[in-house]
Amino acid sequence: PNPQVEILLAVSRVGKCRLETESAKLLVEKYKTLFVVSLCSVKELCEVEGIGRKTAEGILRTLGRELNV
């Protein structure tokens, strides 16, 4: 298993967002690292199949991002 995917899934559990394993894999495939994911906008994360606005916001907030929504 890819450690980046495992960390992303753990982050989603902490943030109580619904991130499926396949969506986590797609995020890592597209953005490569959790650090790059943390720099994305909500809109960019939502471009990945299976990622909705609430999930994207939850991931970014759990990673310490303040969002103006």
PDB file of C-alpha atoms in Angstrom:
ATOM      1  CA  PRO A   1       0.000   0.000   0.000  1.00  0.00           C
ATOM      2  CA  ASN A   2       1.074   3.557  -0.768  1.00  0.00           C
ATOM      3  CA  PRO A   3       1.900   5.413   2.466  1.00  0.00           C
ATOM      4  CA  GLN A   4       0.533   8.674   1.019  1.00  0.00           C
ATOM      5  CA  VAL A   5      -2.841   6.998   0.450  1.00  0.00           C
ATOM      6  CA  GLU A   6      -2.848   5.538   3.970  1.00  0.00           C
ATOM      7  CA  ILE A   7      -2.055   8.930   5.509  1.00  0.00           C
ATOM      8  CA  LEU A   8      -4.746  10.629   3.420  1.00  0.00           C
ATOM      9  CA  LEU A   9      -7.308   8.055   4.563  1.00  0.00           C
ATOM     10  CA  ALA A  10      -6.251   8.616   8.192  1.00  0.00           C
ATOM     11  CA  VAL A  11      -6.582  12.388   7.717  1.00  0.00           C
ATOM     12  CA  SER A  12     -10.077  11.906   6.329  1.00  0.00           C
ATOM     13  CA  ARG A  13     -11.061   9.805   9.354  1.00  0.00           C
ATOM     14  CA  VAL A  14      -9.762  12.452  11.772  1.00  0.00           C
ATOM     15  CA  GLY A  15     -11.648  15.144   9.852  1.00  0.00           C
ATOM     16  CA  LYS A  16     -14.755  12.955   9.690  1.00  0.00           C
ATOM     17  CA  CYS A  17     -14.961  13.323   5.920  1.00  0.00           C
ATOM     18  CA  ARG A  18     -16.059  10.504   3.715  1.00  0.00           C
ATOM     19  CA  LEU A  19     -13.080   9.641   1.578  1.00  0.00           C
ATOM     20  CA  GLU A  20     -13.136   6.284  -0.151  1.00  0.00           C
ATOM     21  CA  THR A  21      -9.909   4.385  -0.770  1.00  0.00           C
ATOM     22  CA  GLU A  22     -10.260   4.717  -4.553  1.00  0.00           C
ATOM     23  CA  SER A  23     -10.673   8.512  -4.292  1.00  0.00           C
ATOM     24  CA  ALA A  24      -7.617   8.727  -2.029  1.00  0.00           C
ATOM     25  CA  LYS A  25      -5.641   6.772  -4.626  1.00  0.00           C
ATOM     26  CA  LEU A  26      -6.810   9.145  -7.369  1.00  0.00           C
ATOM     27  CA  LEU A  27      -5.796  12.179  -5.290  1.00  0.00           C
ATOM     28  CA  VAL A  28      -2.323  10.757  -4.712  1.00  0.00           C
ATOM     29  CA  GLU A  29      -2.038   9.743  -8.370  1.00  0.00           C
ATOM     30  CA  LYS A  30      -2.854  13.285  -9.463  1.00  0.00           C
ATOM     31  CA  TYR A  31      -1.060  15.342  -6.783  1.00  0.00           C
ATOM     32  CA  LYS A  32       1.657  12.850  -5.689  1.00  0.00           C
ATOM     33  CA  THR A  33       2.046  13.933  -2.051  1.00  0.00           C
ATOM     34  CA  LEU A  34      -0.065  14.964   0.900  1.00  0.00           C
ATOM     35  CA  PHE A  35       1.825  18.260   0.971  1.00  0.00           C
ATOM     36  CA  VAL A  36       0.702  19.111  -2.570  1.00  0.00           C
ATOM     37  CA  VAL A  37      -2.863  18.045  -1.700  1.00  0.00           C
ATOM     38  CA  SER A  38      -2.731  20.486   1.216  1.00  0.00           C
ATOM     39  CA  LEU A  39      -1.905  23.323  -1.192  1.00  0.00           C
ATOM     40  CA  CYS A  40      -4.864  22.616  -3.481  1.00  0.00           C
ATOM     41  CA  SER A  41      -8.060  24.587  -3.558  1.00  0.00           C
ATOM     42  CA  VAL A  42     -11.427  23.027  -2.772  1.00  0.00           C
ATOM     43  CA  LYS A  43     -12.252  23.363  -6.471  1.00  0.00           C
ATOM     44  CA  GLU A  44      -9.102  21.481  -7.495  1.00  0.00           C
ATOM     45  CA  LEU A  45      -9.813  18.627  -5.091  1.00  0.00           C
ATOM     46  CA  CYS A  46     -13.407  18.420  -6.321  1.00  0.00           C
ATOM     47  CA  GLU A  47     -12.102  17.765  -9.834  1.00  0.00           C
ATOM     48  CA  VAL A  48     -11.049  14.298  -8.634  1.00  0.00           C
ATOM     49  CA  GLU A  49     -13.728  11.640  -9.031  1.00  0.00           C
ATOM     50  CA  GLY A  50     -15.496  10.879  -5.758  1.00  0.00           C
ATOM     51  CA  ILE A  51     -14.457  14.112  -4.012  1.00  0.00           C
ATOM     52  CA  GLY A  52     -17.271  16.478  -3.160  1.00  0.00           C
ATOM     53  CA  ARG A  53     -17.122  19.930  -1.662  1.00  0.00           C
ATOM     54  CA  LYS A  54     -17.662  18.805   1.947  1.00  0.00           C
ATOM     55  CA  THR A  55     -15.001  16.108   1.656  1.00  0.00           C
ATOM     56  CA  ALA A  56     -12.520  18.534   0.097  1.00  0.00           C
ATOM     57  CA  GLU A  57     -13.177  21.131   2.790  1.00  0.00           C
ATOM     58  CA  GLY A  58     -12.855  18.506   5.523  1.00  0.00           C
ATOM     59  CA  ILE A  59      -9.526  17.271   4.188  1.00  0.00           C
ATOM     60  CA  LEU A  60      -8.092  20.772   3.902  1.00  0.00           C
ATOM     61  CA  ARG A  61      -9.318  21.850   7.340  1.00  0.00           C
ATOM     62  CA  THR A  62      -7.851  18.717   8.915  1.00  0.00           C
ATOM     63  CA  LEU A  63      -4.556  19.558   7.224  1.00  0.00           C
ATOM     64  CA  GLY A  64      -4.635  22.954   8.915  1.00  0.00           C
ATOM     65  CA  ARG A  65      -5.983  25.134   6.126  1.00  0.00           C
ATOM     66  CA  GLU A  66      -8.358  27.958   6.972  1.00  0.00           C
ATOM     67  CA  LEU A  67     -11.075  28.196   4.359  1.00  0.00           C
ATOM     68  CA  ASN A  68     -13.151  31.223   3.475  1.00  0.00           C
ATOM     69  CA  VAL A  69     -16.381  29.616   2.365  1.00  0.00           C
TER      70      VAL A  69
END
